[in-house]
Short mmCIF file of C-alpha atoms in Angstrom, two decimals:
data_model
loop_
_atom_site.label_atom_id
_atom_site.label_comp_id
_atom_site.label_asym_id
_atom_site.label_seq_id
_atom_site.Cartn_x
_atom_site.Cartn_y
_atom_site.Cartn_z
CA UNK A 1 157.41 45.47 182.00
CA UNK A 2 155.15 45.29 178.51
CA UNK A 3 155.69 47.66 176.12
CA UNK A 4 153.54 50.15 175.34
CA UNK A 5 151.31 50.03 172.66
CA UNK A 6 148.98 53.21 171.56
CA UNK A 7 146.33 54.14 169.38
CA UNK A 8 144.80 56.96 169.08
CA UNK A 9 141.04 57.30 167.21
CA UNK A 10 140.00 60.38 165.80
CA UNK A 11 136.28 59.99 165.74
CA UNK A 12 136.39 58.05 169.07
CA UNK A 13 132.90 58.87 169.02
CA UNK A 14 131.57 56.61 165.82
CA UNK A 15 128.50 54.11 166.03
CA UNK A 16 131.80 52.43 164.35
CA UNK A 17 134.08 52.00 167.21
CA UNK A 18 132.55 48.71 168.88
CA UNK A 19 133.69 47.17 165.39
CA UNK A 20 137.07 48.97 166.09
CA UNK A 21 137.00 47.02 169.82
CA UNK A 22 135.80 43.59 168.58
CA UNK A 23 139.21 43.77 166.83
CA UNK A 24 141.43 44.87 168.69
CA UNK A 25 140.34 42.19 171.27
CA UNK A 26 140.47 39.44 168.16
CA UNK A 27 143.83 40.12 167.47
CA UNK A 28 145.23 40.91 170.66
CA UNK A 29 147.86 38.01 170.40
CA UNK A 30 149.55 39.36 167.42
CA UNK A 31 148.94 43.36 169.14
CA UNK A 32 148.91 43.86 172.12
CA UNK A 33 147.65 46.86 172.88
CA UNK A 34 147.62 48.95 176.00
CA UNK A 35 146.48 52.37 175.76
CA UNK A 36 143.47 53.22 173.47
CA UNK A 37 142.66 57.00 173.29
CA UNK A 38 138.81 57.73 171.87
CA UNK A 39 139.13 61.50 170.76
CA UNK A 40 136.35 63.68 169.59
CA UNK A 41 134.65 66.93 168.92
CA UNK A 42 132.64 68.90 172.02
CA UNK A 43 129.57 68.42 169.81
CA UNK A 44 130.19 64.55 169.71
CA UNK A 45 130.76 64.34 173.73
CA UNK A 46 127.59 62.88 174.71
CA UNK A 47 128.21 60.15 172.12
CA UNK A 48 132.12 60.05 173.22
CA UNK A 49 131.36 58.87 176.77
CA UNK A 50 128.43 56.38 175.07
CA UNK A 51 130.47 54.47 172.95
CA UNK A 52 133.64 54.87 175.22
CA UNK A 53 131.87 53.20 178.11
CA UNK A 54 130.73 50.21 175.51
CA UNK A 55 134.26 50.14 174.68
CA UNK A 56 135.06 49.96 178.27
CA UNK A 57 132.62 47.06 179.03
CA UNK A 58 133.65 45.20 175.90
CA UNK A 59 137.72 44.89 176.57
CA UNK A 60 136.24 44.24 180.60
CA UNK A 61 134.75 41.04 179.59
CA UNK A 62 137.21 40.21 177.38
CA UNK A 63 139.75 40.29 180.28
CA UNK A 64 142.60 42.66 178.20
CA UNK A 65 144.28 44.72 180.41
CA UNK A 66 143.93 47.91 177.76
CA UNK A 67 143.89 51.41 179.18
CA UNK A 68 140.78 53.17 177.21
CA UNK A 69 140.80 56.99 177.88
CA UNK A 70 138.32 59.66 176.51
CA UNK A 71 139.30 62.96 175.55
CA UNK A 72 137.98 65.93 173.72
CA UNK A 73 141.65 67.10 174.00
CA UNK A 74 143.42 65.79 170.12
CA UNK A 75 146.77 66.59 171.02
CA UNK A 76 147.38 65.31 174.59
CA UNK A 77 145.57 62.25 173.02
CA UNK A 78 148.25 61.85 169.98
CA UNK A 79 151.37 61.79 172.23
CA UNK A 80 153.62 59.47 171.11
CA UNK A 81 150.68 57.07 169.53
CA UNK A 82 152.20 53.98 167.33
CA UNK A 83 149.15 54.29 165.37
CA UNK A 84 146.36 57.19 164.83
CA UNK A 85 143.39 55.79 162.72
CA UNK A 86 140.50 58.49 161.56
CA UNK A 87 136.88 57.89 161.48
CA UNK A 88 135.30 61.45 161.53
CA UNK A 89 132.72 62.98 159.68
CA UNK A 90 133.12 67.07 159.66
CA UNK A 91 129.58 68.59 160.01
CA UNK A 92 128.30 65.07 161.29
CA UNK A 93 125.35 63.09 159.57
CA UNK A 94 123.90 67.25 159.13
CA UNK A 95 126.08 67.75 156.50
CA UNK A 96 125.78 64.13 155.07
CA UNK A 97 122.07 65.06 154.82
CA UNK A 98 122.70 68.34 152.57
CA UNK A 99 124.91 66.15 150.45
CA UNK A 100 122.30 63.69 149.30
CA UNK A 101 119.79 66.25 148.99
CA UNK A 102 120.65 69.00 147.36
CA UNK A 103 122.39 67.05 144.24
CA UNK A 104 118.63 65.29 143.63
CA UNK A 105 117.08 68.77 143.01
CA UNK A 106 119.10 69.09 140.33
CA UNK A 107 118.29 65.31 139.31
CA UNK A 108 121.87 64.60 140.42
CA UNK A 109 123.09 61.54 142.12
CA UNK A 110 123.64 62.21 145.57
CA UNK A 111 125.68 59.92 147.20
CA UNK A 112 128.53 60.63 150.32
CA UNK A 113 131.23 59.85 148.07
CA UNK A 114 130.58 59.96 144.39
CA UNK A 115 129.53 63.39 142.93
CA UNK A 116 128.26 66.66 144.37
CA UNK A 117 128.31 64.47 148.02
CA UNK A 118 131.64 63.09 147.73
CA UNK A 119 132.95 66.36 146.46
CA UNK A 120 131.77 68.33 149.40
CA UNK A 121 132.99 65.57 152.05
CA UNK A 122 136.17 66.12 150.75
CA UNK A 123 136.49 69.83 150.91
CA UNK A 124 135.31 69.95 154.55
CA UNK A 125 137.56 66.72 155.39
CA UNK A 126 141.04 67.28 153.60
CA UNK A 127 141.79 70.71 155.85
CA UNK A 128 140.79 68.86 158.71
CA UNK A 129 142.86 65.49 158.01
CA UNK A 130 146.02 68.10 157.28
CA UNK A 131 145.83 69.99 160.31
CA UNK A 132 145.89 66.01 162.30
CA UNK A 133 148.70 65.26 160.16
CA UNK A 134 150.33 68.82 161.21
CA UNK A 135 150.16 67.63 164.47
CA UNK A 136 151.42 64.13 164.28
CA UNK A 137 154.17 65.83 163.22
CA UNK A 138 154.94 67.29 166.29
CA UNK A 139 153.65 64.64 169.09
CA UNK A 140 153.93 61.37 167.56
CA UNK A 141 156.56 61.68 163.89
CA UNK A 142 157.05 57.71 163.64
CA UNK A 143 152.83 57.04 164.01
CA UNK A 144 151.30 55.19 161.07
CA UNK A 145 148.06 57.15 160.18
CA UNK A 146 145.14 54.47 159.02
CA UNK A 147 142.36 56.71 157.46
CA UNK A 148 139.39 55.16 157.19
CA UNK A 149 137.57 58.96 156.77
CA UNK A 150 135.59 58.80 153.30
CA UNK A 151 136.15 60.14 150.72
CA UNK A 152 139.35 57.73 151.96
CA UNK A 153 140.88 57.84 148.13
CA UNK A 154 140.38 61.53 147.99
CA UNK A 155 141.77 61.73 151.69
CA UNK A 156 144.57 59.82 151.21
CA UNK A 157 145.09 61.66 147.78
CA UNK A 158 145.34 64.91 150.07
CA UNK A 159 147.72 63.58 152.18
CA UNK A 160 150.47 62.47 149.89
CA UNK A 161 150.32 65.32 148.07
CA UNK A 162 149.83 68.09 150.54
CA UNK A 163 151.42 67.24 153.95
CA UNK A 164 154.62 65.67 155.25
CA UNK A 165 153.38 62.48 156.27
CA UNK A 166 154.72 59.58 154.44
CA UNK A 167 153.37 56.51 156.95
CA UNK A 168 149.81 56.82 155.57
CA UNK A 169 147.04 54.28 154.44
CA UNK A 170 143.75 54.74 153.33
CA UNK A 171 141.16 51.64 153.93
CA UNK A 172 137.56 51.17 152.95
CA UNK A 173 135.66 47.78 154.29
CA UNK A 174 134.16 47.42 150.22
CA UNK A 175 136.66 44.89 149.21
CA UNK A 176 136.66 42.58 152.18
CA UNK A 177 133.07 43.10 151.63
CA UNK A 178 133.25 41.38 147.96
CA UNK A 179 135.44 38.80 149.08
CA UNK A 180 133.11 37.59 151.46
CA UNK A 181 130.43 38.18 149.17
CA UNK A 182 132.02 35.61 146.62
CA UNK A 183 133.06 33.32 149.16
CA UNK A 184 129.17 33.16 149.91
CA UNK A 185 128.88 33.00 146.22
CA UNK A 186 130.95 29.72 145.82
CA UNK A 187 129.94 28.27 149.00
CA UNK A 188 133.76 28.51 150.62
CA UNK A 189 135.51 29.62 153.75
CA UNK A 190 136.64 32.88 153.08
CA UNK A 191 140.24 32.25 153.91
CA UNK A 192 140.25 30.25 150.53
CA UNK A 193 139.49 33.47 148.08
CA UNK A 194 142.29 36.24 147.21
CA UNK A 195 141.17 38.35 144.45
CA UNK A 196 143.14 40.90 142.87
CA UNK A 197 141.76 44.12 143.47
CA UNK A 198 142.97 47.45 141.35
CA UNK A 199 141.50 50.96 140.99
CA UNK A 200 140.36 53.64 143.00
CA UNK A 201 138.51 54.20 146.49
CA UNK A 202 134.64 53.12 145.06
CA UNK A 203 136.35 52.70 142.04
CA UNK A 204 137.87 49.62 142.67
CA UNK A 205 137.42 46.55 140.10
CA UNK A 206 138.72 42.69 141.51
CA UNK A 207 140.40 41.75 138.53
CA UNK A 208 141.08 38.37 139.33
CA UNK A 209 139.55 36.10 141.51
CA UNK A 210 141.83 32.65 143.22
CA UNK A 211 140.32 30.00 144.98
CA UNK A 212 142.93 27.76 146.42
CA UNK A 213 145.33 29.56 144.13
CA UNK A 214 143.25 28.47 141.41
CA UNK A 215 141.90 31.42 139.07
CA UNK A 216 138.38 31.12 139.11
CA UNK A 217 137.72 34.29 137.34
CA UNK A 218 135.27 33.52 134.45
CA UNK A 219 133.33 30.81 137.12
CA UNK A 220 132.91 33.60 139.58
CA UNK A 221 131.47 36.66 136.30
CA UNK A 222 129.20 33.53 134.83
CA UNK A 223 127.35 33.38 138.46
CA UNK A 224 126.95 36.83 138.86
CA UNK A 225 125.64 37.05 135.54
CA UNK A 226 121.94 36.36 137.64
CA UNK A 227 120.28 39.77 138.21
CA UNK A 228 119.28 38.38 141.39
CA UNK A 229 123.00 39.00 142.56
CA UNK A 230 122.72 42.63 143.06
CA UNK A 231 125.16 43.44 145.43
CA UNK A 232 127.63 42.53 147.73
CA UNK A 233 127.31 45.73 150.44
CA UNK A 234 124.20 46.23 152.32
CA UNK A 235 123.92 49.77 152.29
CA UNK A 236 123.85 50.02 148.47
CA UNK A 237 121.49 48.13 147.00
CA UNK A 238 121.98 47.57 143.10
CA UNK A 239 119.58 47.17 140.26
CA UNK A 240 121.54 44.15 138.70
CA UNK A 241 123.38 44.35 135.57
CA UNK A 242 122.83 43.00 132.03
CA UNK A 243 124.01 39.85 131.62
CA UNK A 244 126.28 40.91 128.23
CA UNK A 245 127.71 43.81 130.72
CA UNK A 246 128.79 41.54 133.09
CA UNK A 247 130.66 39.06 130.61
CA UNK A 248 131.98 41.23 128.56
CA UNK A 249 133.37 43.59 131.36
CA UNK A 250 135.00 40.29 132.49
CA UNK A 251 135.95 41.21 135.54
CA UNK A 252 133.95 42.16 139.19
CA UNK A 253 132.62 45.77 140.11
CA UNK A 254 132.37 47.33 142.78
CA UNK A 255 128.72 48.51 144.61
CA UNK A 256 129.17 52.15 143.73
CA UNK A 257 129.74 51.36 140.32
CA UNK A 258 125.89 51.17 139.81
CA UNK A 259 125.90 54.67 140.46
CA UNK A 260 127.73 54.89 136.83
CA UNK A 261 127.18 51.98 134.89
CA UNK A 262 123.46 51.93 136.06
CA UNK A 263 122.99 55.68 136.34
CA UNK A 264 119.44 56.40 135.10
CA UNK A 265 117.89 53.76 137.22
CA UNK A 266 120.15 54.27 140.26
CA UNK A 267 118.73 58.35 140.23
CA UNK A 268 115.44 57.58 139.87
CA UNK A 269 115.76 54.50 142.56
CA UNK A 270 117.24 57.44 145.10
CA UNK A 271 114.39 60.03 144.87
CA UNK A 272 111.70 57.54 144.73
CA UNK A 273 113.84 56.55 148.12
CA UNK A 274 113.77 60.06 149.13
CA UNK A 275 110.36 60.59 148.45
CA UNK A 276 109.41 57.66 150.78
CA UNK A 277 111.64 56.94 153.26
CA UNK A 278 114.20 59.70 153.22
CA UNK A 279 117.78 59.74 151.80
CA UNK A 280 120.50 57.21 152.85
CA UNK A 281 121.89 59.83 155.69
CA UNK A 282 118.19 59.86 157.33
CA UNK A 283 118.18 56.16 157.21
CA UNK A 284 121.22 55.86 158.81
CA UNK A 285 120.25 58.79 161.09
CA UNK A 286 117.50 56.47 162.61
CA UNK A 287 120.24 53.54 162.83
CA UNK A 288 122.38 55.72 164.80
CA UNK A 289 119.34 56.89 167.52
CA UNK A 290 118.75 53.27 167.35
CA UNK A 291 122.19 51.83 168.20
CA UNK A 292 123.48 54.52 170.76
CA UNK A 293 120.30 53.64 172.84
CA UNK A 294 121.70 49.97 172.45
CA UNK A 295 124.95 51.17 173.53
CA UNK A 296 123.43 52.96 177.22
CA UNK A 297 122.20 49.78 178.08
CA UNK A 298 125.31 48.76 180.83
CA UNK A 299 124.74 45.57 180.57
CA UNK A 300 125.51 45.17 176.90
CA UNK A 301 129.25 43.73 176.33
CA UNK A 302 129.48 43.11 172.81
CA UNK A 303 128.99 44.85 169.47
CA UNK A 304 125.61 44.59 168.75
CA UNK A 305 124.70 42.63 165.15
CA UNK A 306 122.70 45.25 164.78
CA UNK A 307 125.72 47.91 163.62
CA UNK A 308 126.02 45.66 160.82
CA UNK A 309 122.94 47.31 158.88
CA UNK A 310 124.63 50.98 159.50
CA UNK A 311 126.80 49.49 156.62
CA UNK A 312 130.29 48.96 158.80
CA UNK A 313 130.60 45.31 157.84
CA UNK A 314 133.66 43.95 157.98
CA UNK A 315 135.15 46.93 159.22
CA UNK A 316 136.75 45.28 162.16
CA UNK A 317 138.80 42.52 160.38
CA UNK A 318 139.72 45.18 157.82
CA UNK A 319 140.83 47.79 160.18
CA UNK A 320 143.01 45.69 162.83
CA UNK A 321 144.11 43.17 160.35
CA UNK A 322 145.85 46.12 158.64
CA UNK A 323 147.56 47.27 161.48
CA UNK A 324 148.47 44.33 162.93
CA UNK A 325 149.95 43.52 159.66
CA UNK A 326 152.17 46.40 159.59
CA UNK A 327 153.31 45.84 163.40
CA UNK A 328 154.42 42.42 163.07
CA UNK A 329 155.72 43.29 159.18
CA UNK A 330 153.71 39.87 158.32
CA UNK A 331 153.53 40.64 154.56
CA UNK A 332 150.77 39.42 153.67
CA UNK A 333 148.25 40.86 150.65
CA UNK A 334 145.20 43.39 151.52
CA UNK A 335 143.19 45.78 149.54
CA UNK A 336 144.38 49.35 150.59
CA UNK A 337 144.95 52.62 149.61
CA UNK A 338 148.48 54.16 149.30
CA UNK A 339 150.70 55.61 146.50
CA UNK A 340 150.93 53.96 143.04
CA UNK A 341 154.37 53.93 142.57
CA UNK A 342 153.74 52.26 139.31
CA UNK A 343 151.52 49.83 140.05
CA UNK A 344 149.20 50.70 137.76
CA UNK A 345 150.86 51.92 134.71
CA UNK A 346 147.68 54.49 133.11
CA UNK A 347 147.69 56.29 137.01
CA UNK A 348 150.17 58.77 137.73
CA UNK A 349 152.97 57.38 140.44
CA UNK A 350 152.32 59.79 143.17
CA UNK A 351 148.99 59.60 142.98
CA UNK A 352 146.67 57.46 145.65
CA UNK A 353 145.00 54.32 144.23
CA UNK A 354 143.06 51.24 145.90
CA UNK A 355 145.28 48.20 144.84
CA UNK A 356 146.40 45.15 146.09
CA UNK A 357 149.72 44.84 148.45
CA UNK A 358 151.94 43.14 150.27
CA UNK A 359 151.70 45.23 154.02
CA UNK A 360 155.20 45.47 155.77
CA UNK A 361 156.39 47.09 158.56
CA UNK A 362 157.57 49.77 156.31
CA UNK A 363 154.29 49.71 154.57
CA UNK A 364 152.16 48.47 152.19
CA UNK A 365 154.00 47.95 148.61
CA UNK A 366 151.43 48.02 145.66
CA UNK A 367 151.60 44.67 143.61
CA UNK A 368 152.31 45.82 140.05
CA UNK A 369 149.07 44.92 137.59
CA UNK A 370 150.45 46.37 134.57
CA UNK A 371 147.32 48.42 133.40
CA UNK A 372 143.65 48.62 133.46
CA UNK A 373 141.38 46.75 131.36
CA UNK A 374 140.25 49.17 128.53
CA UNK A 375 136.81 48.82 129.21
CA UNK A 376 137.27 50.46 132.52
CA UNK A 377 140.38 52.19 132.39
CA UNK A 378 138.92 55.89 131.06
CA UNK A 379 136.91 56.14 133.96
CA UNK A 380 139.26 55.42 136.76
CA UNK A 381 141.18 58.34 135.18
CA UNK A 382 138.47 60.45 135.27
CA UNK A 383 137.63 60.01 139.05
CA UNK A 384 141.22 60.21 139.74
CA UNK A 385 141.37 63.55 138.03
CA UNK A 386 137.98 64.49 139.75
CA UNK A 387 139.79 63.39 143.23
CA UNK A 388 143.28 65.33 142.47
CA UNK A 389 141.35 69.17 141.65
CA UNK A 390 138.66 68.39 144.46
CA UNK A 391 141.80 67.54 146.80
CA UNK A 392 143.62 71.40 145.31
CA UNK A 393 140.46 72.81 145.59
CA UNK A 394 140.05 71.89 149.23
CA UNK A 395 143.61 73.14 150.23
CA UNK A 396 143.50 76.62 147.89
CA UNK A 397 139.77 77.63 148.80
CA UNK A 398 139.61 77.98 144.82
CA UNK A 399 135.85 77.99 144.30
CA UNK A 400 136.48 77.80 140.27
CA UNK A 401 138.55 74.82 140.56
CA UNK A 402 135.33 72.90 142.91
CA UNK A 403 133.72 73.75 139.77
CA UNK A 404 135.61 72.40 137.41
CA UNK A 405 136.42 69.23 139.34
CA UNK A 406 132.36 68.65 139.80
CA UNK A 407 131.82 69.56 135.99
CA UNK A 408 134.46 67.00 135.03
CA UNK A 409 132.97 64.13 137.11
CA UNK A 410 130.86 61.37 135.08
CA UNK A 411 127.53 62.21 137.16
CA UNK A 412 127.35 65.90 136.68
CA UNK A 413 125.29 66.70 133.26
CA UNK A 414 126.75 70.00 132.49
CA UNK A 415 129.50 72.76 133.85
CA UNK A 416 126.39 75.26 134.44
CA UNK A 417 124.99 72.51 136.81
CA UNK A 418 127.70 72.19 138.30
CA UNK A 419 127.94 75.52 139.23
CA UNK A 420 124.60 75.50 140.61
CA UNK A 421 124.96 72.52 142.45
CA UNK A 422 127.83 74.22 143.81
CA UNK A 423 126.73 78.25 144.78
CA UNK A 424 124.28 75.90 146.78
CA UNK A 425 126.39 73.71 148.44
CA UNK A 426 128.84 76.04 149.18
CA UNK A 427 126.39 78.35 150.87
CA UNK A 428 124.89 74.97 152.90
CA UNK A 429 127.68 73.94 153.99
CA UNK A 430 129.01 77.35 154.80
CA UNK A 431 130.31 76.68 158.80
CA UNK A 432 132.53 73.69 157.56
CA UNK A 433 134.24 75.44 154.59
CA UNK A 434 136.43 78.71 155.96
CA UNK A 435 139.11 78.07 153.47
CA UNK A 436 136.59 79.56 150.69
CA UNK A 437 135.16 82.35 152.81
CA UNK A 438 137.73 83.36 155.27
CA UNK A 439 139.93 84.88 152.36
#
């Protein structure tokens, strides 16, 4: 009789989940799955039974005998699951919207994750992500929970410090994204490259870069010293740095670090955007219309190469490789996000940080660094600070504190903006955020 084998998606419901499919079918050697549960919110139903049939169709022609079941119902769904990965976005690609627009008016960046956007994301997100964690807690206590929710540092911040779970991991497809971006760069199969990556969740910096085991750091900063090599993720699109920058800094960035290093330019790039052709979230609100009509059509069988504009790159070898990583305890190094333990010695140990480790069946164990580069060090502190009161903030319903955590953050000009930015925000967003009005 084969064992069984379940996940269970929170989110079911994503324009993401075909990426989810194509790799769960990849890897089905190494996990062999046989019940996947698709879970989502009455408001995402229509798109539920979409993408669920596309999953459907896609394991069908693959010929995997894996039991797919849709359900609006979260707890039958999390019964005894081996794994439950999160994909959700509370207030849906509304609320992503109000994020990117409201910060501009008060020539703020706004962004889904960094700032004002990535503040709010994570105060309607964290109460959500604890309740699910409540619940595994009851129906499924030995589940690993793979959060792939952004803000995922923020999120995974929340849950190591707030709830009981210890089997968590945060992941974000941006550093598989650079290390196929330099092994584009150098012309090599991507197997070849391992870089060292340390920081936070879009904070992240690849401190060194191997290829063949060779360190081909200073080979890989000299190319990207070219302004033409603006970025390795499609859906930010960078200015390109100053050549002295790059050098100097000595080691690779990340795409969201334009948003800071390149702030000026990247603010007035987003309203000229917004002006024009509308924010990020009503690009990608196009995309979606776009790619669940793609999904209707019943004869489509595959993901669509089309999902790889809506900025999910990756995503797939990420996700499963991850998991099937833990299952078969194949210790082997990925990007992730879990608790420092040390790892980084300027970070507190109990804190969440994107690093480097080896992923075991008892999970992934951060691969000590030492510390940060001084040139970048400060401001991974500062977002981490910004991440642990916007995580408090989120779980007390202490408006003051949102405040405070937005007024500290690098892109915020001032605490009376802040507050602004705020009162507004909080008022927008009003439906999603009980813990600050239900009091």
């Amino acid at each position: 009789m084969t064992k069984k084998l379940k996940v269970a998606t929170i989110g079911g419901g994503s324009s993401y989940t075909p990426e989810l499919i194509e790799g769960f079918i990849k890897r089905y050697d190494e996990f062999p799955l046989t019940e996947l549960w698709l879970v989502d919110i009455e408001a995402g139903k229509e798109k539920l039974e979409i993408v669920g049939n596309l999953a459907k169709r896609m394991i069908k022609k693959a010929g995997l005998d894996i039991r797919v079941e849709l359900s609006l119902d979260r707890e039958e769904a999390l019964k005894e699951a081996d794994f439950v990965t999160t994909q959700f976005r509370v207030g849906l690609l509304e609320a992503r919207k109000k994020d990117e627009r409201i910060p501009l008016k008060y020539d703020v960046i706004g962004q889904e994750t960094n700032g004002p956007g990535g503040l709010f994301k994570g105060l309607r997100t964290i109460p959500v992500i604890l309740d699910i964690t409540r619940d595994m807690e009851r129906l499924c206590p030995d589940a690993w929970l793979i959060n792939f929710t952004n803000p995922a540092g923020m999120v995974t911040e929340a849950v190591l410090r707030y709830s009981n779970i210890e089997k968590v991991v945060g992941l974000c497809n941006v550093p598989i994204g650079i290390e196929m971006g330099v092994s584009k760069l150098l012309d090599v199969d991507h197997s070849r490259i391992r870089i060292d990556f340390a920081g936070l969740n879009h904070m992240v910096y690849g401190l060194n870069v191997f290829l063949d085991g060779e360190n081909v750091t200073e080979h890989v900063v000299e190319k990207l010293t070219d302004p033409k090599q603006t970025s390795f993720v499609k859906n930010i699109e960078g200015i390109g740095y100053d050549p002295s920058f790059i050098r100097a800094l000595g080691v690779l960035t990340c795409p969201y670090h334009n948003y800071y290093y390149k702030h000026r330019d990247m603010l007035e790039k987003q309203q000229k955007e917004a002006d024009e052709q509308g924010t990020r979230a009503e690009v990608v609100s196009k995309l979606e219309k776009e790619l669940f009509e793609l999904y209707k059509d019943d004869t489509l069988d595959i993901k669509p190469p089309q999902l790889e504009e809506r900025g999910g790159a990756y995503y797939s070898d990420a996700a499963v490789r991850l998991i099937t990583s833990i299952y078969n305890d194949k210790r082997d190094i990925q990007p992730v996000n879990t608790r420092n333990n040390g790892a980084i010695a300027s970070i507190p140990d109990d804190s969440a940080v994107e690093i480097s480790s080896v992923i075991t069946k008892d999970g992934p164990k951060p691969i000590a660094i030492g510390d940060l580069p001084v040139a970048v060090r400060g401001l991974v502190q500062q977002i981490k600070s910004f991440e642990r009161l916007s995580a408090e903030a989120a779980v007390t319903g202490d408006v003051d504190l949102a405040v405070l955590a937005l007024s500290i953050n690098p892109l915020t000009p001032s605490d009376t903006v802040a507050r602004e930015i705020v009162d507004e925000m909080m008022e927008a967003h009003k439906d999603h955020l009980p813990q600050f009005f239900n009091k």
